[in-house]
PDB file of C-alpha atoms in Angstrom:
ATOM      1  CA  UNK A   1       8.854  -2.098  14.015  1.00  0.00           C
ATOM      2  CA  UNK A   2       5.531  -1.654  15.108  1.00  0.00           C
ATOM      3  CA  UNK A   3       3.318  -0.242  11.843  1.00  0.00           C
ATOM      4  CA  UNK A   4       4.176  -0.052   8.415  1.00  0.00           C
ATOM      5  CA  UNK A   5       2.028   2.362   5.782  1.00  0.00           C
ATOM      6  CA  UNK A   6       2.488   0.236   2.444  1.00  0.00           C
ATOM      7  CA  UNK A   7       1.304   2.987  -0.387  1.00  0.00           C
ATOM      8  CA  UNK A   8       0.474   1.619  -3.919  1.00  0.00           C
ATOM      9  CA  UNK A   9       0.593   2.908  -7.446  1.00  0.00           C
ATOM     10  CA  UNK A  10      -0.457   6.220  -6.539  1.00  0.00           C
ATOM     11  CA  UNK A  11       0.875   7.167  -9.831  1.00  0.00           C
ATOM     12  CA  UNK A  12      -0.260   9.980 -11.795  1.00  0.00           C
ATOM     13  CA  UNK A  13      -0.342   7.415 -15.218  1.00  0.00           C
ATOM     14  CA  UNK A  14      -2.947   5.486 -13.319  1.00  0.00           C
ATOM     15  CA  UNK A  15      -6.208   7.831 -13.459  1.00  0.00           C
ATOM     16  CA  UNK A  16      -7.480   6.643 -10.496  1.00  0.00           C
ATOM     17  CA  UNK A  17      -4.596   8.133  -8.296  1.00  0.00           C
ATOM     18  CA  UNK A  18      -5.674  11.503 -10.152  1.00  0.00           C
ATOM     19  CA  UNK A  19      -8.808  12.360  -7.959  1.00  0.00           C
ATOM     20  CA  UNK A  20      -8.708  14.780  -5.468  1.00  0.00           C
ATOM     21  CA  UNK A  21     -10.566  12.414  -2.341  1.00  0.00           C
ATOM     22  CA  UNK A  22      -7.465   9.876  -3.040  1.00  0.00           C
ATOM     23  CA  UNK A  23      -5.164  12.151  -2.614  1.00  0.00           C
ATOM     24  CA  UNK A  24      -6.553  14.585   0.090  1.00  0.00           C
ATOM     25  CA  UNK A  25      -7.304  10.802   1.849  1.00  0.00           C
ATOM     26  CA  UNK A  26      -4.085   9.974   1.489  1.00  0.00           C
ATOM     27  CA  UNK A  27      -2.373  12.693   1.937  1.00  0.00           C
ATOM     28  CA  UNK A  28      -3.728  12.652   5.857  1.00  0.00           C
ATOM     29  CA  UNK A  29      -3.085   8.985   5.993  1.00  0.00           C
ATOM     30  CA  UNK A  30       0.957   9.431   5.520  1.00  0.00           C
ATOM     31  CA  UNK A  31       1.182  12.566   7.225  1.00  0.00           C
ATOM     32  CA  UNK A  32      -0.294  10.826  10.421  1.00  0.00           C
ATOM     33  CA  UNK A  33       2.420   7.771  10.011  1.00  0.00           C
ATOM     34  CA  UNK A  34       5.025  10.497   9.381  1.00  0.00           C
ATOM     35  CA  UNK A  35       3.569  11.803  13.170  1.00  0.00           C
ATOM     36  CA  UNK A  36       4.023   8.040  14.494  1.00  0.00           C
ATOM     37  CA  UNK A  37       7.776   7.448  12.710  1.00  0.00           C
ATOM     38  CA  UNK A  38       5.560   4.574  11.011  1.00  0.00           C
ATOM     39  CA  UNK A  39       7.847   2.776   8.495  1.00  0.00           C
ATOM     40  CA  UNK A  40       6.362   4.369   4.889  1.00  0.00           C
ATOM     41  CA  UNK A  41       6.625   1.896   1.717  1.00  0.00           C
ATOM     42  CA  UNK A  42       6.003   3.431  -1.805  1.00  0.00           C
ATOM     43  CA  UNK A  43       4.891   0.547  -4.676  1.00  0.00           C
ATOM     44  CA  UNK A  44       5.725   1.772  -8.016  1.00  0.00           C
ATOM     45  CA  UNK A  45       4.848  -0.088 -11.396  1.00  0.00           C
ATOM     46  CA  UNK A  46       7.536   0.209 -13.563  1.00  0.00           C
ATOM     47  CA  UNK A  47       7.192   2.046 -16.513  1.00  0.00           C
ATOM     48  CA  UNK A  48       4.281   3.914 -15.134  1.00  0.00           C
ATOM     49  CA  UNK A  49       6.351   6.831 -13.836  1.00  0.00           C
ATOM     50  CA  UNK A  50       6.486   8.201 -10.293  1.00  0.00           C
ATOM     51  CA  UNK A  51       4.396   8.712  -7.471  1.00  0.00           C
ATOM     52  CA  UNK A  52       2.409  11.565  -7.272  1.00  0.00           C
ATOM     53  CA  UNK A  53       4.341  14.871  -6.571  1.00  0.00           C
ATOM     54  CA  UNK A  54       2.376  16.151  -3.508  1.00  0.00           C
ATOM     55  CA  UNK A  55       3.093  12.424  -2.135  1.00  0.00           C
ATOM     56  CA  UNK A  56       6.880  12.596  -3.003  1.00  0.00           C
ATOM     57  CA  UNK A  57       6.856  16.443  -1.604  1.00  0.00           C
ATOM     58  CA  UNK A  58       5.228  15.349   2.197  1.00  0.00           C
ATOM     59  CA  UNK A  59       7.688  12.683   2.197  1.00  0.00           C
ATOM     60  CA  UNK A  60      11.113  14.525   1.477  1.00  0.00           C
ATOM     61  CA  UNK A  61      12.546  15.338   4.487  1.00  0.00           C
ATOM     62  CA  UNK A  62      11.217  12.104   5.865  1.00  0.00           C
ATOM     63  CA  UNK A  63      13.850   9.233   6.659  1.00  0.00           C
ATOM     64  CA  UNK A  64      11.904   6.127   6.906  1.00  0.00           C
ATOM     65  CA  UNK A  65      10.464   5.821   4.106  1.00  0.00           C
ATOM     66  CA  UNK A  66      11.516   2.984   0.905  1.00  0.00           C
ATOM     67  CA  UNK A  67      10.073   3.245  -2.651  1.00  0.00           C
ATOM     68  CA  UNK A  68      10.197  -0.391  -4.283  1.00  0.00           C
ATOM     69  CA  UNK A  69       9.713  -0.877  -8.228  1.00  0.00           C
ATOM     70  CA  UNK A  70       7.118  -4.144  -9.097  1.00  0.00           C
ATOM     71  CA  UNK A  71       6.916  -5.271 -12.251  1.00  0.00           C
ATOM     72  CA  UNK A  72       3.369  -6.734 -12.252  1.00  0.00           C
ATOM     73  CA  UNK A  73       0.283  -6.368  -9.944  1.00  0.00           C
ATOM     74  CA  UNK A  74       1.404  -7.986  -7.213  1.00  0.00           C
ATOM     75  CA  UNK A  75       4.019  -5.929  -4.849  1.00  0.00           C
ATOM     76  CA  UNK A  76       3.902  -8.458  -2.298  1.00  0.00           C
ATOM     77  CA  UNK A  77       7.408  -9.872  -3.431  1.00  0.00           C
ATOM     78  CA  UNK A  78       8.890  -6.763  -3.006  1.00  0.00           C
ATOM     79  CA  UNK A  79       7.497  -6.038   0.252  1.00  0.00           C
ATOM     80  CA  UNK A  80       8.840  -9.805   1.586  1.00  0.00           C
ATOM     81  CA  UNK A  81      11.783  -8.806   0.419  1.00  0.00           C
ATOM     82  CA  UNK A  82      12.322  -5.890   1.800  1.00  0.00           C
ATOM     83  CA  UNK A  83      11.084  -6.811   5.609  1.00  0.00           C
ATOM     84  CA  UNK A  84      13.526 -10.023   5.324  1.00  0.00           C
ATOM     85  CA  UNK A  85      16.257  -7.836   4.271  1.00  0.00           C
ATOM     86  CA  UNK A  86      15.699  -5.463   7.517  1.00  0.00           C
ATOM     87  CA  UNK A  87      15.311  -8.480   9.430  1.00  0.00           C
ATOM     88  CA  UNK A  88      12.351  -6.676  11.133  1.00  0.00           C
ATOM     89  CA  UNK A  89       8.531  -7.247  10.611  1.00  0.00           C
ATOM     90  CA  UNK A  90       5.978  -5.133  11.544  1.00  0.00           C
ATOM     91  CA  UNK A  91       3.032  -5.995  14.140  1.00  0.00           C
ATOM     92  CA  UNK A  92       1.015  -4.012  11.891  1.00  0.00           C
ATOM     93  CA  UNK A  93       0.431  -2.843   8.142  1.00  0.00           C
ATOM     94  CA  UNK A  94      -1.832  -0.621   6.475  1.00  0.00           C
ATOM     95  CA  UNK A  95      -2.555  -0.331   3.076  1.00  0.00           C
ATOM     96  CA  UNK A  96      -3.910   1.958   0.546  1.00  0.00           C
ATOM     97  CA  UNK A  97      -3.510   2.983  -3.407  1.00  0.00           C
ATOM     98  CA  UNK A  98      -4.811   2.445  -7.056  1.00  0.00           C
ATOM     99  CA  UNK A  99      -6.441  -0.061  -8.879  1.00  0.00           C
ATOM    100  CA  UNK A 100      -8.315  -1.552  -6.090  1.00  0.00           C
ATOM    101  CA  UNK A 101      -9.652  -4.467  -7.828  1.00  0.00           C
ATOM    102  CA  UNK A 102      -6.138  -4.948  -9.171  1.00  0.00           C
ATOM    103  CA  UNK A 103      -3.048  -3.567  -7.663  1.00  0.00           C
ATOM    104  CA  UNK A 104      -4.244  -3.250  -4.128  1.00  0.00           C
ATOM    105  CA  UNK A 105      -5.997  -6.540  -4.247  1.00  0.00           C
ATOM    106  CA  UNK A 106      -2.861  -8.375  -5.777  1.00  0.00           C
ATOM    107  CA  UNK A 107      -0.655  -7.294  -3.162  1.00  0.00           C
ATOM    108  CA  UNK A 108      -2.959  -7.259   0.029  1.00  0.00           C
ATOM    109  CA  UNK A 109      -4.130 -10.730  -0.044  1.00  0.00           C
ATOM    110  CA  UNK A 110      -0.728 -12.021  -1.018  1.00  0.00           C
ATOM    111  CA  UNK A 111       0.761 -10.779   1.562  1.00  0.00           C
ATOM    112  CA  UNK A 112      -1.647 -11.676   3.595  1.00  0.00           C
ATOM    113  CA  UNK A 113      -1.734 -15.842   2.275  1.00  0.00           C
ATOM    114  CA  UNK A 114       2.525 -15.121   2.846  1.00  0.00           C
ATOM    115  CA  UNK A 115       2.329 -14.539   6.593  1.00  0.00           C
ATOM    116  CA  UNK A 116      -0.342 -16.777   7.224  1.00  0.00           C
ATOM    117  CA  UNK A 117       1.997 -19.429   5.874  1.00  0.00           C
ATOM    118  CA  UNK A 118       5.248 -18.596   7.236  1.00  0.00           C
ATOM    119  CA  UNK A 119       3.152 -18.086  10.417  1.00  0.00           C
ATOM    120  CA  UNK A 120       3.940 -14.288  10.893  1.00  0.00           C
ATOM    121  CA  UNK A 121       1.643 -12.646  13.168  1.00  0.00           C
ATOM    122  CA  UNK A 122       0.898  -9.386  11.211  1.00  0.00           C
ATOM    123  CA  UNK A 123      -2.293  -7.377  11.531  1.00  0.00           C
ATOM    124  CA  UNK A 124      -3.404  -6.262   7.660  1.00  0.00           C
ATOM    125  CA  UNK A 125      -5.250  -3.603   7.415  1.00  0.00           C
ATOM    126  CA  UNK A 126      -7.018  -1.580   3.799  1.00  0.00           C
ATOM    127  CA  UNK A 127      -7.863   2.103   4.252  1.00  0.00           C
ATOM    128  CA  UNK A 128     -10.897   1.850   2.155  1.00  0.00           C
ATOM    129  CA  UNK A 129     -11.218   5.677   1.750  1.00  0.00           C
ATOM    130  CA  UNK A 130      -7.604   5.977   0.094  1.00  0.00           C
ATOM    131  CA  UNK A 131      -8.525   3.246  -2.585  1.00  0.00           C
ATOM    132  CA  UNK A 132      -9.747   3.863  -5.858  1.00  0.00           C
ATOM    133  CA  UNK A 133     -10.555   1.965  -9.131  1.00  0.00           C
ATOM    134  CA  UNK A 134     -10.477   3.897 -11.814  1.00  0.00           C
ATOM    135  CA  UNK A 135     -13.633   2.001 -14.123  1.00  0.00           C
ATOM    136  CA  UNK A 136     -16.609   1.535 -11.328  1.00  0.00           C
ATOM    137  CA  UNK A 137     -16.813   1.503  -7.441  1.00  0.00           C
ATOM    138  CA  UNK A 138     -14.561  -0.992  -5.861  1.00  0.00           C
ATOM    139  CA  UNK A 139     -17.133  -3.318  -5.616  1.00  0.00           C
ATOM    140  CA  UNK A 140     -16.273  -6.723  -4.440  1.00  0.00           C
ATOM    141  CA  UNK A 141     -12.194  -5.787  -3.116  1.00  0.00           C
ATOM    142  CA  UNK A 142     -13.703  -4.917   0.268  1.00  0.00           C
ATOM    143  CA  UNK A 143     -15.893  -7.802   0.696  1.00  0.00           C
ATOM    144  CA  UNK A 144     -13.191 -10.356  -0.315  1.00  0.00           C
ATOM    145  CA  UNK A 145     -10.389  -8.906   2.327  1.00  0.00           C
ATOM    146  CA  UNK A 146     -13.326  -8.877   4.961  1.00  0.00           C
ATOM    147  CA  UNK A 147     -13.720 -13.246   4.032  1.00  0.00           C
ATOM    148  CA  UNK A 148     -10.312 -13.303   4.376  1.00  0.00           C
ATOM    149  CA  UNK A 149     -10.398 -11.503   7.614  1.00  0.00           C
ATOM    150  CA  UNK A 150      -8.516  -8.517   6.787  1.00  0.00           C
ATOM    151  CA  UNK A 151      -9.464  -5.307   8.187  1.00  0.00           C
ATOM    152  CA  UNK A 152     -11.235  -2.816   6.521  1.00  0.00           C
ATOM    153  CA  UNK A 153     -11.648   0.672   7.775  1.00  0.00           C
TER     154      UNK A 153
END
């Protein structure tokens, strides 16, 4: 597995999925993994219902794709999980989602300290034009991931 397209809390109870840049952004971000077969991972916080319908809709006749329940703000547990159960890691992973300063945050640089530690060589990339906050800019996310040395684009 060579990419994986991790997508997170775009959930129509979080108002910051609700905007139409997000979602247009988005929307050409999966549809161009769905172009490379890219592995395509949907985060959902429980109790905060599903992902957005024109997300679900572009991805149901597409195979490769996994939607994982979290129960707090950090999905990286699920997303260990899951690569550990298919035995297969990918070279490269992209994220994007809602609430930047929260959610994304949470889950980037934890998975990010996980494969640093358990030595993984994994490439992590945030797509900042598919993240949103949904009080203010998402000031300070970007420049944190960019200390850390993850990609921002």
């Amino acid at each position: 597995m060579n990419h994986a397209l991790v997508i997170v809390d775009m959930q129509y109870r979080f108002l910051a999925a609700r905007g139409n840049k997000i979602r247009s952004e988005s929307l050409k971000q999966i549809q161009e993994a769905k172009d490379n077969n890219h592995l395509i991972i949907i985060l959902e916080y429980q109790s905060f219902g599903r992902t957005l319908p024109s997300i679900r809709k572009m991805l149901e006749d597409y195979d490769n794709v996994y939607y994982l329940d979290k129960s707090d703000c950090d999905g990286s547990r699920e997303l260990v999980g899951l690569f550990t159960g298919l035995r297969k890691w990918p070279k490269n992973i992209s994220f994007l989602g809602v609430n930047t300063n929260e959610c994304v945050q949470d889950t980037v640089l934890e998975f990010f300290f996980y494969t640093k530690r358990e030595n993984k060589n994994i490439k992590v990339k945030v797509i900042k034009d598919c993240c949103r906050h949904y009080k203010s800019s998402n000031s300070g996310s970007f420049e944190l991931f960019e200390e850390y040395g993850i990609e921002v684009a």
